[in-house]
Amino acid sequence: MLVSCGQQNQSSNGALSSSAAEKVYVAPGEQDEYYAFLSGGYSGNLTVYGLPSGRMFKEIPVFSQFPTSGYGYSEETKPMLNTSHGFVPWDDAHHPDISQTNGELDGRWIFINGNNTPRIARINLSTFETEEIIEVPNSAGNHSSSFITENTEYVVAGTRFSVPIPQRDMPINEYKSNFKGSLSFISVDPEHGHMDLKFQLLMPGFNYDLSHPGRGKSHGWFFFTTYNTEEAHTLQEVNASQNDKDFIAAVNWKKIEEYVNNGGGTKMPANYAHNVYDEGTHTATTTMKKEVLTVDPLKVPGAVYFLPTPKSPHGCDVDPTGQYIIGNGKLSADLTVHSFDKMIAAIEGEKFDGEAYGIPILKFEDVLAGQVKSGGLGPLHTEFDGKGNAYTTFFISSEVVKWELGTWEVIDRKPTYYSVGHLMIPGGNSRKPFGKYVVAMNKITKDRYLPTGPEMEHSAQIYDISGDKMELIYDFPTHGEPHYAAGCPAELLAPKSQKIYRLDENKHPYAVTSPTGSKVVREGNEVHVYMSTIRSHFTPDNIEGIKVGDKVYFHITNHEQDFDVPHGFAMIGQNTSELLIMPGQTKTSVWEPKQVGVWPFYCTDFCSALHQEMQGYVRVSPANSNIELSWSLGE
Amino acid sequence: MKKASILMIVGPLFLMGLYIFPLWKIMLGAPQYPDPLGLNIHISGLKGVSEFDIQNIDGLNHYIGMQTLPKVEDMWEFGTFPMIIGIMVTIGVCIGVLGYFNKVSYKWFIGWFALMSFMGILGMYDFNQWLMDYGTNLDPNAIMKLTNADGTPMTYKPPLLGHVKMLNFDVTSLPASGAWLMFVGMMLTLTAGFLGWKNAKKQKNIAL
Ligand SMILES: [Cu+2]
């Protein structure tokens, strides 16, 4: 099943030639064809599913504390959630995007944005662990993010809310022409993936909603939809919807990059966190950055243009050839498709229709490739199957509409249940989509599953798109509020998925790589327990000499070197969470005992036949006691 | 006799494969180990088929009180076997060279084959004894003490050859590439002896 079955079901009635159940059934022991990564929205995390089965494999903690594994609770991972606002253990995670090489998915990393406290995270796709989070200064509502260019040169973070830059105390009703919208270009180190905020484009104070990179011929450009070009600051639902057309901002990032590389731009004081997790030490560190390079678009002539796009466009999607830029007016019935070639011709012919804050506005008719008269309501997002077709979601009329690029003709439409937001075709955001399935992510689920009180999980639906007509083959609940998703063939990731951490490569400063290295060390009122675990015991398992008021650090190293054999650790009354320690890994948990007594700890992950015996005790004596620190196993 | 002697020179050289390739392989598969754990038995020591297999086999076996798998220093065999193989290869090649120059008769070829076969059988016997000890000499404080239907303590001796079901594990024990190379080499020496014998008979007929 790992081998793509793209050759099957190619006939025009392919979608109808077998039952839906057969198409999604992945027999016990068989594996799915595709990985799908669904953002968790307000869960702050990313969930991993299989296609076509819809089975959930894992939740990857990214921006939120996660008691399942201790992410954001363990000493090693707490720094991942540091920001200039302090420790922010939550975010609103929206748009995942898989790294690319030459416009094709390469499966090295997946990026996702934190919308609320602007951040970008990078997740390693061999460990499926969050490795890096960079905060984005001068930004608010990091929504048109985290999309990447076709060689993963940049991941963008465009701001949804414009704000005073730099932040200051000022009247809100002076928004107009005083607020700015920042579009941040974060470079990605091609070898390690490390991110660095290279430059920030300070744009007029609109709302920058969604974005996509150019590809192929339009590689080097980035497109951002805007709304509220009215620059309203109150009652947005009315005041931001007055203009018939807002814009798609077309940004020639190569031109700006060149300007910046030649010393252009203005350095501005800033304060933002850069958190990096080191796989060798199993530990994250935070560096506070103090400066950001800003670029005034007017200083780089020819770098930024506005394409008028009707009715508060939301989605901004570029087809696999890079020719068409689709801007969907969320208050309209039609889709607007711009042509990249026409845009270039209009720029070269200097056919401008005025300007906004000095940025040239192109004429709508000059850049328009066509309009899809869909008959639907509230078009949002578009993906592509790589066979010349596009699929657009309609929020208000709850449907997916398939149409043809070039003829702009509607080919098929299918209802969704209900109020669909984004949709995803594996690789649909690259030059090479794997157009066999489309996954629609719905906001409302009522009556689809057994009720669970007033709140239900959202739902996703899988359509077989291998035939001319789409066929709904499965729906399944999702966790959090999935906004966007990214998918790729299983064979791209499964063979390189890491099975263990090598104990002999563990460089954690408190690791014990042999049980004889276990010890307990007092440093003032801090006590460091160097503990190891293996089926089915802790070393040591009895510790005495701890006092009320001590701060006890349990540094636990899992000595297993066997795939999928973690051990857990939990201490009674602890004010954090348990730990889940993977084979070869070291994690640290803090416990501050407040009461005398003999307190147990135990393994929280059923690890072996004697898991229940995997336990130990800590004796806590009064603060003034003089009991010597001691520890033992098997005595 | 020249052809036979060349075979007698080449045959023993196949035994050199034992310095690189495993002699025997024992695989342990179970539902929770869809990728089976495996043990490659080399003349100079044990190696996991995958890197951490030995640690994981030991980890499993401790429940029922089995000893940990022997390290190189724990068994005299791992020091002695490579020496014996070296000596046998040297003697075999020497016999072949001497045969080539008609200094020794084909009977030496058969003699070498017989000696090697005898030592092979001894080696198998020794290996079986070790398996017996490994599978039956259990820690009296073992966490789990399992008994057979008749009440006798269960033993865990892996088969010398073939497959056996042991608790939830399928244990398969088979000769590995090194053993097959040795087998080919010994067949060559046997052929050398046979050709030498036929040659000698012909010579005798001519002489008559
Ligand atoms: Cu455990």
PDB file of N, CA and C and ligand atoms in Angstrom, chain A residues 567 603 605 607 611 614, ligand 1:
ATOM      1  N   HIS A 567       9.285   4.925  28.295  1.00  0.00           N
ATOM      2  CA  HIS A 567       8.864   4.788  29.687  1.00  0.00           C
ATOM      3  C   HIS A 567       8.343   6.130  30.148  1.00  0.00           C
ATOM      4  N   CYS A 603       6.004   4.470  36.606  1.00  0.00           N
ATOM      5  CA  CYS A 603       6.038   4.553  35.144  1.00  0.00           C
ATOM      6  C   CYS A 603       4.612   4.678  34.629  1.00  0.00           C
ATOM      7  N   ASP A 605       3.696   4.679  31.356  1.00  0.00           N
ATOM      8  CA  ASP A 605       3.428   4.080  30.043  1.00  0.00           C
ATOM      9  C   ASP A 605       3.549   2.569  30.152  1.00  0.00           C
ATOM     10  N   CYS A 607       4.683  -0.581  29.810  1.00  0.00           N
ATOM     11  CA  CYS A 607       5.888  -0.859  29.035  1.00  0.00           C
ATOM     12  C   CYS A 607       6.227  -2.329  28.951  1.00  0.00           C
ATOM     13  N   HIS A 611       5.181  -3.781  34.163  1.00  0.00           N
ATOM     14  CA  HIS A 611       5.012  -2.331  34.204  1.00  0.00           C
ATOM     15  C   HIS A 611       4.472  -1.873  35.554  1.00  0.00           C
ATOM     16  N   MET A 614       6.903  -1.166  38.109  1.00  0.00           N
ATOM     17  CA  MET A 614       7.911  -0.145  37.798  1.00  0.00           C
ATOM     18  C   MET A 614       7.588   1.103  38.613  1.00  0.00           C
TER      19      MET A 614
HETATM   20 CU    CU C   1       7.997   1.556  32.091  1.00  0.00          CU
END
